Amino acid sequence: MMEADHEDGSYDRNKELKLLDETKAGVKGLVDAALTKLPKIFVHDNHKVNVSSSSSSSSATNVSIPVIDLGSLHEEGNSRHEIVQKVKDAGEKWGFFQVLNHKIPQSILDEMLDGMRKFHEQDAEVKRKFYSRDITKRVFYNTNFNFYTTSEVNWRDTLYCLLAPGPLDPHQLPSICRDVIIEYLDHVKKLALTLLELLSEALGLEGNYLKDIDCAEGIFMVGNYYPPCPQPELTWGLSAHTDMGFVTILLQDQVGGLQVFHENQWFDITPFPDAFIIILGDMMQLITNDKFMSAKHRVVAQKVGPRVSVSCSLRQHVQDECQRMYEPIKELVTKENPPIYKEMKMPDLVKLVYTTKLDYDVSSPLKHFRL
Ligand code: OGA
Ligand code: NI
């Protein structure tokens, strides 16, 4: 079906992209068609380079990914202080940690992952109605949000839902996962506020600081579906990137494949069934003036699958109600540590990431906001 190759060996990349886009069936559609060889658009030139630089994993070193147990958060004694200290360490050194005992029932996590899988596996005709590249829509699905700008098309389809700020009409959500998204959102909002409190305290600020500057006003949910890949050595599930928002609350299933970059090495994130992965994003790095870092991460393509993940990013989007200005927090800058970034608003960063060819191996989108 992907026939854009010319006889002389050259090929029309744009035509091949359009052919796949117009099927509105994404990568899942290719897998359903029993494809055994990857279309050229998925083959990454620098893949071998990337893999060879990633030979180290957590098993090769004594470093372990921070895991923070929130179970004792409200107990008497020193435990809150200890948790805040761990969040501070993780924020400064990794921009990344896992949390356990977050109080969201296991059944909700399982139902959310299942609902997302069902969305991507439902009847192609129903799913096709959601296919779009109009980023002003609140709910849509496509393959690779940066399909036409990146040189690295990935083996992944995604459902996007801007859940907050409102008003969200629940009828815009796909009926197959509507109820579970609404229930999940309710729980995730509470966890988000807990995390913002801990992060505020870890920065030496009042507990409500990050909430009061609207860090939890926007919630952008992304449901990723990574079908099994016939030639995983040629492509990525999701290329190395940082997340745009303040904080991402990520739920993954048990398949694995997520890796995080730390001190020049890639670490495999072993799935825990009851954990959330917390990733600090570019906006957090910007408002903390580089005190906290935005963690680079990626997902490998695999023969096994599908793999499903659901990420809720605390971030605003491109809508009119998302125009709040941000800059490094005054309390965190001093004469010795002057602001690194200029004042900006989130939609500027979102539009940049959606429309620019970015290479996270060499730089970060934050460089566009440096003073
Ligand atoms: C993302 C992301 C990781 C995953 O959606 O930004 O990094 O495990 N997802 O799917
Ligand atoms: Ni991410």
XYZ file of C-alpha atoms and ligand atoms in Angstrom:
382
model
C 0.000 0.000 0.000
C 2.880 2.411 0.632
C 4.083 2.787 -2.944
C 5.895 6.078 -3.253
C 9.253 4.586 -4.302
C 10.649 5.621 -7.664
C 12.428 3.225 -9.989
C 15.752 5.018 -9.522
C 15.644 4.296 -5.784
C 14.684 7.792 -4.681
C 11.341 8.216 -3.034
C 8.837 10.923 -2.409
C 8.776 11.203 1.344
C 5.943 13.689 1.466
C 3.809 11.512 -0.727
C 4.446 8.521 1.469
C 3.525 10.540 4.581
C 0.318 11.696 2.950
C -0.612 8.184 1.874
C -0.448 6.954 5.441
C -2.148 10.050 6.851
C -5.055 9.668 4.459
C -5.768 6.127 5.611
C -6.678 7.700 9.006
C -5.805 4.303 10.433
C -2.342 5.128 11.766
C 0.351 2.592 12.524
C -2.320 0.230 13.809
C -3.715 0.129 10.268
C -0.324 -0.969 8.907
C -0.103 -3.743 11.468
C -3.656 -4.855 10.676
C -2.594 -5.078 7.031
C 0.072 -7.586 8.174
C 2.968 -5.448 7.018
C 6.345 -7.146 7.525
C 8.757 -4.454 6.320
C 8.749 -0.910 7.656
C 7.809 1.844 5.207
C 10.812 4.132 4.688
C 9.270 7.038 6.575
C 9.720 5.045 9.790
C 13.361 4.183 9.220
C 15.586 6.512 11.203
C 18.999 7.412 9.811
C 20.591 7.897 13.185
C 19.061 4.877 14.850
C 22.270 2.882 15.124
C 24.106 5.853 16.570
C 21.430 6.234 19.192
C 21.420 2.609 20.179
C 25.166 2.374 20.518
C 25.183 5.382 22.825
C 22.618 3.651 25.000
C 24.498 0.489 25.840
C 24.422 1.307 29.536
C 21.302 0.660 31.477
C 20.507 0.615 35.147
C 21.768 -2.935 35.428
C 25.219 -1.788 34.364
C 25.592 0.758 37.138
C 24.713 1.100 40.781
C 22.487 4.057 40.173
C 18.795 3.455 40.658
C 15.841 5.463 39.448
C 14.187 7.361 42.311
C 11.084 5.680 43.709
C 9.089 7.713 46.238
C 6.526 6.118 48.517
C 3.729 8.590 49.248
C 2.044 6.243 51.727
C 3.313 8.024 54.822
C 2.712 11.549 53.547
C 0.092 12.372 56.140
C 1.617 10.523 59.077
C 3.056 12.272 62.097
C 6.807 12.683 62.388
C 9.502 13.234 59.859
C 8.091 11.355 56.927
C 6.749 14.375 55.011
C 10.082 16.090 55.348
C 11.837 12.976 54.032
C 9.490 12.735 51.076
C 10.054 16.407 50.215
C 13.798 15.818 50.399
C 13.523 12.890 47.980
C 11.422 14.966 45.583
C 14.058 17.714 45.729
C 16.854 15.265 44.957
C 14.955 13.645 42.120
C 13.911 17.018 40.671
C 17.451 18.333 40.689
C 19.292 15.225 39.511
C 16.797 13.360 37.314
C 13.699 15.448 36.591
C 12.061 12.073 36.971
C 10.761 9.684 39.635
C 8.199 6.981 40.248
C 5.576 7.235 42.992
C 4.005 4.390 44.927
C 1.043 4.370 47.327
C -0.577 7.304 45.567
C -4.065 6.166 46.710
C -5.556 5.797 43.222
C -7.215 2.374 43.157
C -5.549 -0.267 40.996
C -8.869 -0.994 39.281
C -8.961 2.574 37.910
C -5.432 2.275 36.539
C -6.265 -1.030 34.859
C -9.543 0.310 33.450
C -7.831 3.419 32.109
C -5.190 1.422 30.247
C -7.862 -0.943 29.017
C -10.075 1.937 27.859
C -7.189 3.436 25.912
C -6.393 0.095 24.303
C -10.051 -0.285 23.342
C -10.086 3.161 21.739
C -7.194 2.230 19.478
C -8.517 -1.267 18.755
C -12.128 -0.319 18.043
C -13.744 -0.423 14.654
C -11.590 1.570 12.218
C -14.592 3.449 10.847
C -15.556 4.766 14.269
C -11.980 5.693 15.145
C -11.412 7.436 11.813
C -13.930 10.157 12.761
C -11.493 11.317 15.458
C -8.490 11.508 13.121
C -7.245 15.085 12.797
C -4.180 17.343 12.808
C -6.108 20.391 13.995
C -4.420 21.184 17.315
C -7.161 23.609 18.291
C -9.528 20.651 18.737
C -9.969 19.416 22.299
C -10.184 15.737 21.386
C -8.568 14.025 18.416
C -6.341 11.156 17.382
C -3.553 10.729 14.858
C -0.208 9.106 14.312
C 2.798 11.254 15.333
C 1.732 14.821 16.211
C 4.838 16.102 14.388
C 4.407 13.833 11.355
C 5.257 16.420 8.681
C 7.986 18.298 10.538
C 10.092 15.544 12.047
C 12.563 13.312 10.256
C 11.758 10.596 12.802
C 8.280 9.194 12.325
C 7.610 6.801 15.188
C 5.780 3.500 15.577
C 2.913 4.897 17.601
C -0.665 6.228 17.415
C -2.071 8.697 19.932
C -5.374 9.984 21.273
C -5.177 13.570 22.608
C -7.694 15.075 25.030
C -7.443 18.564 26.469
C -9.245 17.852 29.749
C -8.665 21.195 31.467
C -9.140 24.114 31.584
C -12.829 23.713 30.847
C -15.376 23.625 29.575
C -15.011 20.045 28.457
C -18.141 18.592 26.970
C -17.933 14.890 27.882
C -19.664 14.050 24.623
C -16.541 15.108 22.791
C -14.694 12.193 24.396
C -14.809 8.860 22.553
C -17.742 6.894 23.971
C -15.627 3.737 24.310
C -13.447 5.295 27.041
C -15.494 8.340 28.117
C -16.551 7.194 31.579
C -13.155 5.934 32.612
C -11.414 9.114 31.435
C -13.767 11.220 33.572
C -13.234 9.036 36.615
C -9.480 8.872 36.080
C -9.266 12.648 35.686
C -10.910 13.136 39.051
C -8.193 11.050 40.729
C -5.317 12.469 38.707
C -6.298 16.033 39.642
C -5.868 15.182 43.323
C -2.521 13.514 42.721
C -1.443 16.533 40.669
C -2.156 18.878 43.571
C -0.244 16.629 45.980
C 2.737 16.600 43.637
C 2.654 20.374 43.161
C 2.631 20.810 46.934
C 5.639 18.539 47.337
C 7.479 20.227 44.484
C 6.723 23.689 45.921
C 8.084 22.655 49.304
C 11.080 21.016 47.656
C 11.836 24.406 46.095
C 11.611 26.074 49.504
C 8.322 27.789 48.610
C 4.918 27.793 50.292
C 3.045 24.550 49.624
C 0.389 26.221 47.482
C 2.854 28.221 45.368
C 2.801 26.171 42.153
C -0.957 25.662 42.338
C -1.465 29.395 42.810
C 0.461 30.192 39.642
C -1.933 27.869 37.787
C 0.432 24.949 37.167
C -2.529 22.568 37.418
C -4.949 24.674 35.354
C -4.234 22.775 32.169
C -4.394 18.979 31.865
C -3.497 17.518 28.498
C -4.043 13.785 28.299
C -2.317 11.611 25.748
C -3.155 7.950 25.182
C -0.303 6.242 23.356
C -0.673 2.944 21.533
C 2.509 1.222 20.347
C 1.604 -1.720 18.096
C 4.046 -4.619 17.798
C 6.749 -3.596 15.330
C 8.097 -6.036 12.703
C 11.532 -4.335 12.531
C 12.037 -2.628 15.889
C 15.758 -2.098 15.293
C 14.971 0.477 12.582
C 12.733 2.887 14.425
C 11.468 4.251 17.759
C 8.194 3.977 19.600
C 8.793 7.560 20.674
C 12.021 9.440 19.928
C 14.007 11.119 22.693
C 12.234 14.260 23.880
C 11.329 16.286 26.926
C 7.726 17.014 27.870
C 6.533 20.584 27.492
C 4.480 21.075 30.627
C 5.203 21.500 34.305
C 4.718 17.878 35.353
C 3.657 14.713 33.535
C 1.836 11.938 35.386
C 2.444 8.852 33.290
C 0.799 5.459 33.568
C 2.293 2.596 31.584
C 1.254 -1.006 31.168
C 3.539 -3.966 31.899
C 5.179 -4.276 28.456
C 8.070 -1.894 29.150
C 10.245 0.034 26.717
C 10.413 3.454 28.376
C 13.907 4.817 28.998
C 15.120 7.950 30.770
C 18.364 9.831 30.214
C 20.501 10.581 33.236
C 24.145 11.614 33.369
C 24.864 10.576 29.807
C 23.220 7.182 30.015
C 19.838 5.734 29.145
C 18.055 3.826 31.911
C 15.274 1.291 31.370
C 12.182 2.004 33.444
C 10.948 -1.332 34.684
C 7.157 -1.199 34.932
C 5.593 -1.482 38.388
C 1.880 -2.277 38.141
C 0.856 0.224 40.804
C 3.264 3.089 40.120
C 3.002 6.405 38.363
C 5.986 7.828 36.562
C 6.447 11.520 37.244
C 8.350 13.514 34.649
C 9.213 17.180 35.095
C 8.841 19.157 31.890
C 10.280 22.196 30.161
C 7.949 24.648 31.907
C 9.104 23.399 35.306
C 12.715 23.861 34.256
C 11.915 27.381 33.034
C 10.051 28.617 36.125
C 12.644 27.091 38.457
C 15.442 28.756 36.487
C 17.114 25.374 35.870
C 16.961 24.292 39.529
C 14.724 21.411 38.490
C 15.414 19.739 35.207
C 13.202 18.506 32.457
C 13.969 14.819 31.920
C 14.761 13.491 28.471
C 13.037 10.185 27.764
C 12.084 7.881 24.892
C 10.321 4.608 24.134
C 11.953 1.811 22.121
C 10.002 0.010 19.399
C 9.513 -3.679 20.136
C 8.350 -6.920 18.546
C 6.046 -7.419 21.494
C 2.934 -5.388 21.954
C 0.736 -3.535 21.818
C 2.074 -1.319 24.576
C -0.305 1.256 26.029
C 0.484 4.329 28.109
C -1.550 7.272 29.330
C 0.165 10.521 30.164
C -1.495 13.490 31.813
C 0.641 16.561 31.392
C -0.007 19.542 33.607
C 0.226 22.019 30.817
C -1.753 24.603 29.011
C -2.336 24.335 25.305
C -3.065 26.740 22.461
C -6.595 27.809 23.404
C -7.412 31.459 24.164
C -7.826 30.794 27.872
C -4.184 29.648 28.122
C -2.433 32.977 27.952
C -0.875 33.275 31.406
C 2.690 34.609 31.351
C 5.507 32.639 32.994
C 9.093 33.444 33.911
C 11.621 32.206 36.484
C 10.026 32.416 39.951
C 11.180 35.610 41.691
C 11.893 33.814 44.972
C 14.310 31.485 43.173
C 16.448 34.097 41.474
C 19.151 36.167 43.112
C 22.015 38.395 42.062
C 24.272 35.355 41.931
C 21.612 33.294 40.193
C 19.959 35.718 37.766
C 17.046 34.696 35.531
C 18.057 32.580 32.541
C 14.708 32.722 30.743
C 12.481 35.500 29.486
C 8.788 35.912 30.128
C 6.684 33.716 27.838
C 3.379 31.923 27.667
C 2.815 28.213 27.222
C 1.167 28.338 23.789
C 4.447 29.795 22.439
C 6.266 26.650 23.514
C 3.483 24.336 22.316
C 3.428 25.925 18.861
C 7.214 25.773 18.647
C 7.285 22.059 19.460
C 4.447 21.293 17.036
C 5.876 23.211 14.104
C 9.667 23.042 14.368
C 12.048 20.236 13.592
C 13.718 19.645 16.949
C 16.642 17.421 17.781
C 16.669 16.735 21.495
C 20.035 14.992 21.201
C 21.656 18.349 20.606
C 19.424 20.932 22.236
C 16.196 21.737 24.057
C 13.269 23.873 22.917
C 13.986 25.985 26.004
C 16.927 27.568 24.193
C 14.363 29.663 22.290
C 13.286 31.266 25.566
C 16.700 32.095 26.991
C 17.481 35.697 27.780
C 4.840 11.090 26.207
C 5.728 10.011 26.673
C 6.038 7.741 27.309
C 5.367 6.431 27.245
O 3.671 10.797 25.849
O 5.310 12.245 26.188
O 6.873 10.265 26.928
O 5.728 5.582 28.043
N 5.235 8.776 26.801
O 4.508 6.244 26.395
Ni 7.169 12.317 27.099
